[in-house]
Short mmCIF file of C-alpha atoms and ligand atoms in Angstrom, two decimals:
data_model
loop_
_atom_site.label_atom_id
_atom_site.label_comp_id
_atom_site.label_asym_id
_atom_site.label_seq_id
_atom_site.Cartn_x
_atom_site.Cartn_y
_atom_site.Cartn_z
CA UNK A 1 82.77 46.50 205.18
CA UNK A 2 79.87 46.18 207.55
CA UNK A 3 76.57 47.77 206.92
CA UNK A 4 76.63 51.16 208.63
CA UNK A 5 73.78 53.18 210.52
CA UNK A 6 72.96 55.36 207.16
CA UNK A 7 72.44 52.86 204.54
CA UNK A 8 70.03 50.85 207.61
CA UNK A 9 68.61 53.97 208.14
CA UNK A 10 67.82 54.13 204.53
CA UNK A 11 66.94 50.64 203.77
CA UNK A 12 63.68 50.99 206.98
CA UNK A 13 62.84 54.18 205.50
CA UNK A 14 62.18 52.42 202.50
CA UNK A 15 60.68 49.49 203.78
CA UNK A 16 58.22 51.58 205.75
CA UNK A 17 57.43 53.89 203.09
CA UNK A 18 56.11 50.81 201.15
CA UNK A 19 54.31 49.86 204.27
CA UNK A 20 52.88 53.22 204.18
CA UNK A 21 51.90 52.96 200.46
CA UNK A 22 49.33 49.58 201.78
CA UNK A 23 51.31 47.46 200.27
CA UNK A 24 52.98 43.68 201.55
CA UNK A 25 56.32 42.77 200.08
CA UNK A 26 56.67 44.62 196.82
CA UNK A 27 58.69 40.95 195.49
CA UNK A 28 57.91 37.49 195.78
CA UNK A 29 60.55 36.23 197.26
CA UNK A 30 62.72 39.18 198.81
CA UNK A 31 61.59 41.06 202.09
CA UNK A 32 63.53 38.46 204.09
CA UNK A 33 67.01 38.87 203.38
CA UNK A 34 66.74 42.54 203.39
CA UNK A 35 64.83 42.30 207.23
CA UNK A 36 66.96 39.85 207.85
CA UNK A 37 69.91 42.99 207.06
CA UNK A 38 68.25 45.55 208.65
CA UNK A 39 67.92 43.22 211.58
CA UNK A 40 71.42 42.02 211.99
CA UNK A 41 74.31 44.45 212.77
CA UNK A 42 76.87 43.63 211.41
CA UNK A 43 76.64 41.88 208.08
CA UNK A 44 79.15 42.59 205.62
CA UNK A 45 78.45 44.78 202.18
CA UNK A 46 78.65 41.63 199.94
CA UNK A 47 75.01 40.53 201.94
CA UNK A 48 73.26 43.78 201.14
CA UNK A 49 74.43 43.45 197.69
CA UNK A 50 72.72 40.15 197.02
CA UNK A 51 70.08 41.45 199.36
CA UNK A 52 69.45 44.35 197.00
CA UNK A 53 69.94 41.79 193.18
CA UNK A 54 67.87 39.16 195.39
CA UNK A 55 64.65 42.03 195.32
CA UNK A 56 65.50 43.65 191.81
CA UNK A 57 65.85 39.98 189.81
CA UNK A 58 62.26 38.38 191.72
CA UNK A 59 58.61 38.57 190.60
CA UNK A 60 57.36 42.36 191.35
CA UNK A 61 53.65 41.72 192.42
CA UNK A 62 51.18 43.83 190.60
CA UNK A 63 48.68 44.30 193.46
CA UNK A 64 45.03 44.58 192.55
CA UNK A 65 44.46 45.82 196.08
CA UNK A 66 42.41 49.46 195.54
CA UNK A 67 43.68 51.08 198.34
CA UNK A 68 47.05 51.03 197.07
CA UNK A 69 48.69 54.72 195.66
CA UNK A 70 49.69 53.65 192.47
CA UNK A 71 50.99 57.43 191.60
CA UNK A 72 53.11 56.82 194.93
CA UNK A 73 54.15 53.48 193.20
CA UNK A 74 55.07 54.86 190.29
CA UNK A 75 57.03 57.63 191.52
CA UNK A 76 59.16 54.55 193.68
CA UNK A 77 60.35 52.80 190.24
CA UNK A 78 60.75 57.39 189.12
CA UNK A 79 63.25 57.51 192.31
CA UNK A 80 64.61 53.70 191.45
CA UNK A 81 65.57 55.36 188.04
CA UNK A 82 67.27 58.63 189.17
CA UNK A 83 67.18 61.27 187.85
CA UNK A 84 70.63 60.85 185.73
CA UNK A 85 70.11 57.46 185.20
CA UNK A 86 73.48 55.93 183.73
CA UNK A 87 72.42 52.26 183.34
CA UNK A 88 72.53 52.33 179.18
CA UNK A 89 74.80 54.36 176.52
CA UNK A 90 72.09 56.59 175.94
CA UNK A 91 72.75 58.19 179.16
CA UNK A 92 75.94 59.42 176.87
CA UNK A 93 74.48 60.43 174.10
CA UNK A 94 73.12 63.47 174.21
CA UNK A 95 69.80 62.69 176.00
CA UNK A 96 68.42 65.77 178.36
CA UNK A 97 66.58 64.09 180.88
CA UNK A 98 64.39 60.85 181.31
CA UNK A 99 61.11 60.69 179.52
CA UNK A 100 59.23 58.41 182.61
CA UNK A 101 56.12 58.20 181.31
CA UNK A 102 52.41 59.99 182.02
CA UNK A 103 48.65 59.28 182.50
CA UNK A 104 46.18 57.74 185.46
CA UNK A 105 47.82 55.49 187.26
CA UNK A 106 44.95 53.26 187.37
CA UNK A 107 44.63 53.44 183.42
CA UNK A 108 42.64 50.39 181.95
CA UNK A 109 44.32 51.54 178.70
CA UNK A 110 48.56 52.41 178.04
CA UNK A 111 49.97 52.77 174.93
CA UNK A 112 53.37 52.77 174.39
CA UNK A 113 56.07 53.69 171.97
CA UNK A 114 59.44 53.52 170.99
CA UNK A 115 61.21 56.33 172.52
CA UNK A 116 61.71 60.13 173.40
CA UNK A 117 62.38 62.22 170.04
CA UNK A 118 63.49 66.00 170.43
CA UNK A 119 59.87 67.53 171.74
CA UNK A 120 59.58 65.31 174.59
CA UNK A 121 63.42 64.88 175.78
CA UNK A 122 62.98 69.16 176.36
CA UNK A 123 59.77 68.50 178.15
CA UNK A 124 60.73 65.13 179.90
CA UNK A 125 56.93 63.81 179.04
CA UNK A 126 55.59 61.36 176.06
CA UNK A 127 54.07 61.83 172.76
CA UNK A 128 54.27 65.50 173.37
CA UNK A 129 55.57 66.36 169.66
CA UNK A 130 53.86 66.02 166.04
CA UNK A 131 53.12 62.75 166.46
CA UNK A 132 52.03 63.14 169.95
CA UNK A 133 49.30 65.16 168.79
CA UNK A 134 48.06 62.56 166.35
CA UNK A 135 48.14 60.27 169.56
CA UNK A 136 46.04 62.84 170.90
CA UNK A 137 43.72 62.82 168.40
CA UNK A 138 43.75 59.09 167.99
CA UNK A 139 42.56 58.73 171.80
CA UNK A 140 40.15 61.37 171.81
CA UNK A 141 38.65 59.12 168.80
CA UNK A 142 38.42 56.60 171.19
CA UNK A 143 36.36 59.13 173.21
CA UNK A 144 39.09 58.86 176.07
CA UNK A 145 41.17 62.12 177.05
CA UNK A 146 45.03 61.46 177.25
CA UNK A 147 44.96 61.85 181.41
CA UNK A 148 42.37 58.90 181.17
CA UNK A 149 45.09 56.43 179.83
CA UNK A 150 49.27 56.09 180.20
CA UNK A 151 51.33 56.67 177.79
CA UNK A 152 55.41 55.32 178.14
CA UNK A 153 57.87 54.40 175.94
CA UNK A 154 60.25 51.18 175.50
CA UNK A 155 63.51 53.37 176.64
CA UNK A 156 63.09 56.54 178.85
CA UNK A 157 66.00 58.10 176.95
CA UNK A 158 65.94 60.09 173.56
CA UNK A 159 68.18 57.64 171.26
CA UNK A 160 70.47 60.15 168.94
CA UNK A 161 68.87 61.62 166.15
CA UNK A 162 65.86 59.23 166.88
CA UNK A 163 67.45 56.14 165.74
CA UNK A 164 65.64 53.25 166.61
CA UNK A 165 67.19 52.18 170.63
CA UNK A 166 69.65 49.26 170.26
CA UNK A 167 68.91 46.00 171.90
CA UNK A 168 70.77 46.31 174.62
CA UNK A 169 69.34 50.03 175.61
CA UNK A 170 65.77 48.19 174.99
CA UNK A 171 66.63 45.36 177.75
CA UNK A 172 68.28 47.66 180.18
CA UNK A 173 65.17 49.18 180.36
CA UNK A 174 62.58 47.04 179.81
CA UNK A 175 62.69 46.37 183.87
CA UNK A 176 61.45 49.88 185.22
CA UNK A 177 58.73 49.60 182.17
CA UNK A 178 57.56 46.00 183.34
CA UNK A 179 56.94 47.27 187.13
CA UNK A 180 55.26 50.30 185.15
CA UNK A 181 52.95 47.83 183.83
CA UNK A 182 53.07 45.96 186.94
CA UNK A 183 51.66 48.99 189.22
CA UNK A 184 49.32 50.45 186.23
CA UNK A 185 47.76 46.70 185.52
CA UNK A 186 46.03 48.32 182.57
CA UNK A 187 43.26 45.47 180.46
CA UNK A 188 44.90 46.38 177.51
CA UNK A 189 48.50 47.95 175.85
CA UNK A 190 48.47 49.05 172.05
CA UNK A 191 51.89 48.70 171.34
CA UNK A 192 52.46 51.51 168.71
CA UNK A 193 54.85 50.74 165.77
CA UNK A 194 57.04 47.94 165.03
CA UNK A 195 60.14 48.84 167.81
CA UNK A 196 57.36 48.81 171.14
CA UNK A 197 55.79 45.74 169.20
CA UNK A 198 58.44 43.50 168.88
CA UNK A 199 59.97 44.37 172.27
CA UNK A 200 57.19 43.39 174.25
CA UNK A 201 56.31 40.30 172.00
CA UNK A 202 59.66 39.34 171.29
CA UNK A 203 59.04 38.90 167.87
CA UNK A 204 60.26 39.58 164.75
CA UNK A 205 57.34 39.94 161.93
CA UNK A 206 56.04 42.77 160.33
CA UNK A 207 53.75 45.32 161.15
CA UNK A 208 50.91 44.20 158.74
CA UNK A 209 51.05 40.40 160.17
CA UNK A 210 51.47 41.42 163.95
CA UNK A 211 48.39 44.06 164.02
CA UNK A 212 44.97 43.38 163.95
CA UNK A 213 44.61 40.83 167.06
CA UNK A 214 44.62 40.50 170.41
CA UNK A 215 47.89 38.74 172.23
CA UNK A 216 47.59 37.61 175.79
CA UNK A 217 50.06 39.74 177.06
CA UNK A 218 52.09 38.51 180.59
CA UNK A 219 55.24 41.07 181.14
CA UNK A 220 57.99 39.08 182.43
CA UNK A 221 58.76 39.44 186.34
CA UNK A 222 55.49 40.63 187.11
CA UNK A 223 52.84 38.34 188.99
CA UNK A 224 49.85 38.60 191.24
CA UNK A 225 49.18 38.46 194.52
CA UNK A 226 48.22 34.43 193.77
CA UNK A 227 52.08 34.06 192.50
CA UNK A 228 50.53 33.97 188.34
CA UNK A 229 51.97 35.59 186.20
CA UNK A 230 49.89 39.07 185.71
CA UNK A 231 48.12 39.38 182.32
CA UNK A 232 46.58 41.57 179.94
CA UNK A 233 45.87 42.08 176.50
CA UNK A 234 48.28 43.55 174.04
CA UNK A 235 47.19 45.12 170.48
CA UNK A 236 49.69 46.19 167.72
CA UNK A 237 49.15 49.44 165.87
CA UNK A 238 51.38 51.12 163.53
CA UNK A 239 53.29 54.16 164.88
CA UNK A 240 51.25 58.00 164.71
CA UNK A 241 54.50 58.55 163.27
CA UNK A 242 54.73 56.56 159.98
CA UNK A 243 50.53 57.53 159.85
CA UNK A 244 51.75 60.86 159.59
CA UNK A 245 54.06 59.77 156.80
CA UNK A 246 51.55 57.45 155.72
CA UNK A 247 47.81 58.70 155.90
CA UNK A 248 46.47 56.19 154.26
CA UNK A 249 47.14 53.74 157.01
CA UNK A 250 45.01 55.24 159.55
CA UNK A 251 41.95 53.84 158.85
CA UNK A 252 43.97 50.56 159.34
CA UNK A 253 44.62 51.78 162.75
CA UNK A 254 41.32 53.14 163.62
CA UNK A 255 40.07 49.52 163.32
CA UNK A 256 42.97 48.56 165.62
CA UNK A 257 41.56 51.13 167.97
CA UNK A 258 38.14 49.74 167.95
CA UNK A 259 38.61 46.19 168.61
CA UNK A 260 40.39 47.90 171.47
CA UNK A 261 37.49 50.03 172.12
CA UNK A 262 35.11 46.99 171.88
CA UNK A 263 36.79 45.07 174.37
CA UNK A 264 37.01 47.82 177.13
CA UNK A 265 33.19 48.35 176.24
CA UNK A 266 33.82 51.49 174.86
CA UNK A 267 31.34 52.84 172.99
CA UNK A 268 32.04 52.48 168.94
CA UNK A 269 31.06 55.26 166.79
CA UNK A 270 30.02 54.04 162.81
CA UNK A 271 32.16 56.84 160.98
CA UNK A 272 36.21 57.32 161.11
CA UNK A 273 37.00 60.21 162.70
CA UNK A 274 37.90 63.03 160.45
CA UNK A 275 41.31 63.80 159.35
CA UNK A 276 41.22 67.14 159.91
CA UNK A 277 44.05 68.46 162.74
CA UNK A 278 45.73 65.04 162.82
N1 URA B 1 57.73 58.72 169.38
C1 URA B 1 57.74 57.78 170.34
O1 URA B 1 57.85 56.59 170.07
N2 URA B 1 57.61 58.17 171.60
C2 URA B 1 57.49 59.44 171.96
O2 URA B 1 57.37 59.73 173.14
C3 URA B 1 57.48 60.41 170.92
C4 URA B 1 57.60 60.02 169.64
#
């Protein structure tokens, strides 16, 4: 097979609408083979193909160039996705639609969970159920509103029943959520609950022993513009969820929140917020 005009056609369009977006080579160490295809004829199929696993298994740069569109970014790793994304089993298992994430693109704070439940796989956004409103509550304790920070999830698709998503539907797609981060470049995550915490960290201890601190955070495949890996900080807190099943954790979490709050120079009001609404 030979590259025909269509998929060239498709391959400049997409160079040049990164181009447009301000930004160099989105990878490290990719542009070339796929100029080199758009450049030459007649290269066979095979070349695109390791063109195209050449760009998707190298470093994504997480630009701190302003001028970028970072929504425009964002919506590049949306169209990467598709919209009937098949990569994972919960593509099969009764999800609606893919829960991509929400918030300022140019958050300094994202917090993210585990996965869709029923509320949000309808509405195709985050946190938008009961224990999205204690999220709610829980930023605007923070004295943030929820469009101020991004909000995601460790797999885009609502696992059945809300089980907790298997490893391998975790790893499939912990890629789209790394380039997330990558674009975002948020100074710190709160990784909420024990499935988003022991993703990211790739650990396996409990919720009471891996809140509480600050982790230097690097996501893998993501680097700067000086070829280092990108970095941020990472706090654990435990899940609105089990607060709701558990109230008398949350004043465990509001401290998590306000060493978070401290760092980002936030200011830090003396009393817990209330518990009324949440
Ligand atoms: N729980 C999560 O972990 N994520 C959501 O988006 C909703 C509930």
């Amino acid at each position: 097979m030979t590259l025909d005009a269509n998929t060239k056609s498709a391959l400049r369009e997409r160079l040049n609408f990164y181009r447009e977006l301000g930004v160099g080579p989105l990878y490290r160490r990719d542009a070339s083979p796929v100029r080199q295809l758009l450049e030459v004829t007649s290269e066979e199929a095979a070349r695109v193909e390791a063109a195209v696993e050449a760009v998707e298994q190298s470093a994504f740069v997480a630009t701190a160039d302003d001028s970028v569109d970072r929504a425009a970014l964002l919506q590049v790793i949306a169209d990467d996705i598709g919209p009937d994304c098949q990569r994972c089993k919960l593509a099969k298992l009764g999800r609606k639609q893919i829960v991509f994430g929400t918030g300022d693109p140019h958050a300094e704070l994202m917090f993210i969970g585990e996965g869709p439940g029923a509320d949000e796989d309808a509405q195709g956004l985050p946190f938008v159920g009961r224990a999205g409103q204690l999220l709610n509550n829980m930023i605007a304790a923070m004295g943030l509103k929820r469009e101020q920070v991004y909000i995601a999830n460790i797999v885009k698709c609502r696992p059945p029943g809300n089980r907790t998503p298997e490893r391998d539907e975790c790893e499939t797609c912990s890629p789209f959520l790394m380039r997330q981060i990558g674009v975002i470049r948020p100074k710190v995550i709160v990784a909420l609950g024990a499935t988003a915490a022991k993703n990211l960290l790739s650990v396996n201890d409990s919720m009471a022993s891996l809140r509480g601190r600050f982790y230097d955070y690097s996501p893998p495949g993501i680097v700067d513009e000086s070829d280092e890996a990108f970095q941020c900080k990472l706090a654990v807190t435990y899940h609105p969820a089990f607060l709701l099943r558990d109230p008398r954790q949350k004043k465990e979490a509001w401290k998590d929140l306000q060493m978070v709050m401290r760092f980002l120079d936030l200011p830090t009001p003396q009393r817990a917020p209330s518990d009324e609404g949440s």
